Amino acid sequence: MSKDDKHNGFQKNLIQRAKDASKVRKIVAIIIVCFTLILIIGGISGYLYIHSALQPIDEENSTPVEVEIPIGSSSSTIAGILEENGIIKDARVFRFYTKFNNVNEFQAGNYTFNTAMSMDEIIESLQHGRIIVDAVHTITIPEGLTVDQIAEIYSEQLSFSEEDFLEVANDPDFIDELMEEYPSLLTEDILDEDIRTPLEGYMFASTYEFYEEEPSIESIIDRMVEQTNSIFQQYEGEIADRGFTPHEAITFASVVEKETAHEEERAQIAGVFQNRLDEDIQLQTDPTVLYAKGEHQAVVTFDDLETESPYNTYLVDGLPVGPISNFAENSLKAVISPEDSDYLYFLHDEDGNIHFAETFDEHVENREEYIN
């Protein structure tokens, strides 16, 4: 082959490559344009839908619609009632709108709405309602309980079984709905495959009043999570400043909760645990062992300490994989503001008094003096 033929072949090759590159650029450009259009159209569609959902359903229709909002209804329940009665277009938009505007104190009562009312007018009416009935059920959920124990309490006083409650509490679709409703509280951490029950620790301890003869399990759980979210939001900034995720803070609070029933001790215990975390020392707290075993027993044995579980803080470093119970607000405050000390150990004697130690030797001495 002559030099001219080689040169001509090389030029043809370059031209073909240039054509191919041009085609690739055009294809990429088309893909980018299409993707951008999809995003723009999706964004516009979403905006128009939300904007439409915030508008009156029928501005020309002032026909009165009687609606009853029972006492103790969560924002989710209220949204559902309004949608069922044709007062709003979309319950989800109502929930997100009220949360975005930090509106959560609605009043129970009998209301007269109409489809000509705007979202803001409806919300204003709900904030100035009046209490009209007495509670049908008043149920107290103490601090330091697991989801199983909570299910047992409700099943004893309401018309469903413990198994029914747990089935709803662990239903993936229902959990997804709650995660959408409380995105800053219920994070992807609760879906970790090692988590025993996703909502463990997220059902707040409180006294709940129900104004229906047979409240649904979904509405009960939603109210309890909503209460946890209400408490959590008060400390959200401080939790972040401490370097904790929401899941870590609630897990930590549950461990402190299970270690003592005395409020005045919680900041001290949280301080000890924080010192151990800072020093990369395992927490080695017995309540996590009992939760890992899934059994209630008075004494933790040496064999129990070997229980293989991501909850067992004698075997895992740092916090357990998730909460081991619900918690009191005081326990969460202790996690946020632990008491400063050099203590790394503590124990309770038979009278419930707490004894701290800075070194393991001191801890052994306390054990010999106050327990053995």
XYZ file of C-alpha atoms in Angstrom:
372
model
C 0.000 0.000 0.000
C 1.376 3.415 -1.003
C 1.839 6.306 1.350
C -1.028 8.155 -0.368
C -3.372 5.209 0.177
C -2.378 5.024 3.848
C -2.920 8.768 4.187
C -6.319 8.598 2.506
C -7.330 5.656 4.723
C -6.249 7.537 7.836
C -8.290 10.588 6.776
C -11.375 8.440 6.120
C -10.946 6.878 9.554
C -10.766 10.284 11.186
C -13.845 11.459 9.302
C -15.783 8.346 10.339
C -14.740 8.793 13.974
C -15.830 12.413 13.858
C -19.212 11.342 12.468
C -19.564 8.684 15.161
C -18.617 11.167 17.880
C -21.132 13.632 16.501
C -23.870 10.972 16.632
C -22.971 10.100 20.224
C -23.086 13.784 21.210
C -26.478 14.149 19.568
C -27.816 11.050 21.359
C -26.466 12.273 24.713
C -27.920 15.725 24.072
C -31.317 14.205 23.245
C -31.235 12.072 26.414
C -30.315 15.094 28.550
C -33.068 17.190 26.966
C -35.633 14.414 27.468
C -34.574 13.884 31.093
C -34.723 17.636 31.747
C -38.184 17.840 30.173
C -39.376 14.946 32.318
C -38.105 16.695 35.457
C -39.676 19.993 34.428
C -42.994 18.400 33.490
C -42.991 16.320 36.678
C -42.204 19.370 38.788
C -44.872 21.470 37.107
C -47.422 18.662 37.394
C -46.609 18.190 41.069
C -46.856 21.920 41.723
C -50.160 22.211 39.878
C -51.577 19.214 41.734
C -50.579 20.552 45.157
C -51.783 24.042 44.230
C -55.100 22.590 43.103
C -55.422 20.516 46.295
C -55.007 23.670 48.390
C -57.879 25.430 46.619
C -61.579 25.147 47.487
C -63.210 22.130 45.924
C -66.138 24.215 44.613
C -66.081 27.959 45.202
C -69.665 28.292 43.998
C -71.093 25.746 46.430
C -71.740 26.906 50.000
C -73.947 23.979 50.974
C -73.156 23.207 54.648
C -71.486 19.908 55.483
C -71.607 18.754 59.123
C -68.367 17.132 60.271
C -67.436 15.764 63.691
C -63.777 15.742 64.773
C -63.388 13.436 67.796
C -61.183 14.516 70.688
C -57.670 13.164 70.448
C -57.702 12.864 66.656
C -54.268 13.041 65.067
C -53.648 15.324 62.101
C -53.665 12.206 59.941
C -57.078 11.160 61.244
C -58.475 14.682 60.753
C -57.150 14.773 57.202
C -58.872 11.470 56.465
C -62.186 12.707 57.915
C -62.061 15.886 55.842
C -61.295 13.989 52.654
C -64.048 11.421 53.311
C -66.550 14.263 53.741
C -65.442 15.975 50.545
C -64.080 19.073 52.297
C -60.528 18.707 50.947
C -59.182 17.017 47.824
C -56.214 15.119 49.250
C -55.520 14.117 52.861
C -51.779 13.815 52.182
C -51.544 17.402 50.960
C -53.422 18.564 54.083
C -50.979 16.696 56.358
C -47.901 18.007 54.583
C -49.305 21.545 54.461
C -50.040 21.637 58.184
C -46.652 20.156 59.043
C -44.868 22.630 56.740
C -46.671 25.488 58.478
C -46.113 23.935 61.930
C -49.839 23.704 62.649
C -50.695 20.836 64.982
C -53.100 22.052 67.677
C -56.532 21.252 66.296
C -59.649 21.286 68.433
C -62.289 18.605 68.576
C -65.864 19.559 67.883
C -68.818 19.648 65.538
C -68.024 21.761 62.501
C -70.031 23.138 59.629
C -67.816 23.295 56.575
C -68.538 23.789 52.909
C -66.687 23.082 49.687
C -66.123 26.799 49.035
C -63.684 27.051 51.948
C -59.961 27.354 51.333
C -57.388 25.196 53.103
C -56.395 28.083 55.382
C -60.024 28.745 56.326
C -60.520 25.081 57.215
C -57.359 25.049 59.334
C -58.390 28.258 61.126
C -61.773 26.727 61.966
C -60.136 23.567 63.303
C -57.964 25.634 65.626
C -60.988 27.239 67.294
C -63.260 24.243 67.845
C -64.730 23.087 71.113
C -64.671 19.859 73.113
C -68.050 18.160 72.971
C -67.776 14.631 74.378
C -66.066 12.633 77.087
C -63.451 10.028 76.301
C -64.696 6.488 75.736
C -61.305 4.969 76.574
C -58.403 6.378 78.595
C -55.289 4.252 78.292
C -51.918 4.881 79.891
C -48.744 3.600 78.251
C -45.846 3.771 80.750
C -42.233 4.554 79.893
C -39.765 1.769 79.196
C -42.147 -0.559 77.355
C -41.529 -2.524 74.187
C -43.936 -2.685 71.267
C -44.988 -6.159 72.434
C -45.881 -4.821 75.880
C -47.744 -1.872 74.369
C -49.722 -4.268 72.179
C -50.665 -6.271 75.263
C -51.996 -3.210 77.103
C -54.160 -2.094 74.199
C -55.463 -5.593 73.528
C -56.634 -5.859 77.141
C -58.736 -2.695 76.891
C -59.825 -2.537 73.253
C -61.507 -4.908 70.818
C -58.478 -6.287 68.978
C -55.847 -8.854 69.862
C -52.184 -8.379 70.632
C -51.388 -10.213 67.389
C -53.623 -7.818 65.405
C -51.767 -4.833 66.850
C -48.344 -6.290 66.095
C -49.361 -7.188 62.567
C -50.218 -3.551 61.838
C -47.165 -2.243 63.709
C -44.912 -4.360 61.492
C -46.786 -3.896 58.220
C -44.284 -2.549 55.634
C -46.891 -0.486 53.767
C -48.126 1.163 56.959
C -44.555 1.876 58.040
C -43.880 3.481 54.664
C -46.902 5.742 55.191
C -45.624 6.779 58.620
C -42.146 7.436 57.216
C -43.689 9.758 54.629
C -45.695 11.503 57.340
C -42.768 11.902 59.775
C -39.682 12.000 57.523
C -37.330 13.715 59.968
C -38.146 11.228 62.748
C -38.604 7.902 60.963
C -35.499 7.491 58.836
C -34.216 4.576 56.773
C -32.387 3.382 59.918
C -35.574 1.756 61.198
C -35.563 -0.544 58.147
C -32.186 -2.097 58.995
C -32.503 -5.853 58.518
C -31.234 -6.417 62.062
C -33.995 -4.289 63.594
C -36.500 -6.536 65.351
C -39.456 -4.148 65.174
C -39.172 -0.953 63.067
C -41.336 1.180 65.363
C -39.675 0.028 68.592
C -38.999 3.133 70.691
C -41.121 5.393 68.507
C -44.465 4.920 70.303
C -44.402 7.567 73.007
C -45.261 6.833 76.613
C -48.287 8.884 77.634
C -51.947 8.753 78.599
C -54.144 8.605 75.523
C -57.846 9.393 75.370
C -59.965 7.828 72.652
C -63.386 9.122 71.692
C -64.425 6.230 69.508
C -65.720 2.916 70.783
C -63.394 1.036 68.453
C -60.437 3.182 67.359
C -58.409 1.630 64.571
C -54.963 0.247 65.292
C -53.538 2.500 62.585
C -54.961 5.625 64.255
C -53.620 4.544 67.661
C -50.093 3.960 66.389
C -50.187 7.160 64.360
C -51.112 9.161 67.466
C -48.282 7.617 69.452
C -45.708 8.257 66.729
C -47.088 11.767 66.275
C -46.503 12.391 69.993
C -42.926 11.103 69.703
C -42.435 13.394 66.724
C -43.797 16.358 68.691
C -41.258 15.739 71.481
C -38.440 15.017 69.027
C -38.961 18.279 67.121
C -38.408 20.279 70.307
C -34.854 18.905 70.524
C -34.073 18.217 66.862
C -31.446 20.965 66.611
C -29.732 19.955 69.847
C -29.688 16.308 68.759
C -27.948 17.282 65.536
C -25.497 19.490 67.449
C -24.571 16.482 69.587
C -23.732 14.589 66.412
C -26.534 12.046 66.757
C -28.965 10.925 64.101
C -32.626 10.783 65.214
C -32.379 6.991 65.424
C -29.206 7.112 67.520
C -30.683 9.676 69.921
C -33.858 7.659 70.448
C -31.870 4.440 70.811
C -29.618 6.122 73.386
C -32.653 7.519 75.245
C -34.234 4.057 75.411
C -31.070 2.573 76.942
C -30.940 5.330 79.573
C -34.658 4.806 80.232
C -34.179 1.093 80.920
C -31.190 1.653 83.208
C -33.063 3.660 85.829
C -36.561 4.741 86.800
C -35.163 7.719 88.743
C -35.224 10.896 86.664
C -32.425 12.518 88.651
C -30.027 9.690 87.716
C -30.561 9.773 83.971
C -28.202 12.635 83.136
C -25.502 10.961 85.251
C -25.964 7.619 83.512
C -26.061 9.264 80.102
C -22.762 10.942 81.025
C -21.174 7.584 81.870
C -22.378 6.054 78.603
C -21.138 9.066 76.659
C -17.714 8.733 78.287
C -17.607 5.074 77.258
C -18.602 5.934 73.708
C -15.895 8.595 73.577
C -13.308 6.112 74.883
C -14.470 3.339 72.488
C -15.450 1.176 75.458
C -18.433 -1.115 75.012
C -21.527 0.071 76.892
C -22.067 -3.356 78.480
C -25.528 -2.582 79.796
C -27.764 -5.441 80.954
C -31.086 -4.156 79.517
C -29.709 -4.599 76.003
C -28.917 -8.234 76.822
C -32.456 -8.859 78.036
C -33.872 -7.251 74.916
C -31.521 -9.344 72.780
C -32.831 -12.475 74.502
C -36.437 -11.355 74.200
C -37.148 -12.570 77.720
C -38.040 -10.976 81.050
C -35.804 -12.098 83.902
C -34.567 -10.574 87.140
C -30.889 -11.503 86.831
C -28.526 -11.480 83.862
C -26.124 -14.427 83.927
C -22.655 -14.732 82.413
C -24.105 -17.045 79.778
C -26.642 -14.343 78.873
C -23.801 -11.918 78.147
C -22.749 -14.159 75.254
C -26.104 -13.833 73.480
C -25.360 -13.208 69.818
C -27.340 -10.130 68.815
C -26.762 -6.632 67.362
C -28.622 -5.394 70.444
C -26.190 -6.958 72.959
C -23.819 -4.160 73.998
C -21.484 -6.664 75.647
C -20.624 -7.893 72.151
C -21.192 -4.906 69.845
C -19.416 -1.582 69.934
C -21.346 1.617 70.477
C -25.108 1.792 70.703
C -27.343 -1.190 69.936
C -28.794 -1.385 66.444
C -32.053 0.183 67.597
C -34.163 1.241 70.584
C -34.986 -1.355 73.227
C -38.132 0.398 74.545
C -40.006 3.660 74.424
C -38.697 6.532 76.541
C -39.640 9.509 78.675
C -38.823 13.036 77.553
C -36.462 13.275 80.524
C -34.339 10.439 79.113
C -33.999 12.195 75.756
C -32.997 15.400 77.551
C -30.360 13.418 79.478
C -28.873 12.191 76.196
C -28.747 15.747 74.870
C -27.320 17.193 78.098
C -25.416 14.412 79.891
C -23.747 15.231 83.194
C -20.009 15.839 82.861
C -17.843 13.467 84.890
C -14.883 11.106 84.625
C -16.995 8.090 85.523
C -16.871 5.029 83.292
C -18.798 2.599 85.507
C -21.878 2.504 87.708
C -24.042 -0.036 89.502
C -27.201 -0.112 91.583
C -27.236 -1.762 94.982
C -30.102 -3.811 96.399
C -31.762 -0.666 97.747
C -31.667 1.001 94.322
C -28.888 3.441 95.196
C -26.416 4.169 92.420
C -22.625 4.032 92.807
C -20.181 5.415 90.239
C -16.533 4.621 89.575
C -13.808 6.096 87.383
C -11.773 2.890 87.076
C -12.557 -0.784 86.773
C -10.794 -1.480 90.084
C -13.054 1.010 91.837
C -16.046 -0.582 90.139
C -14.993 -4.012 91.441
C -14.656 -2.559 94.934
C -18.174 -1.116 94.678
C -19.469 -4.478 93.532
C -17.831 -6.240 96.485
C -19.123 -3.662 98.942
C -22.649 -3.097 97.697
C -23.651 -6.282 95.892
C -21.548 -9.345 96.718
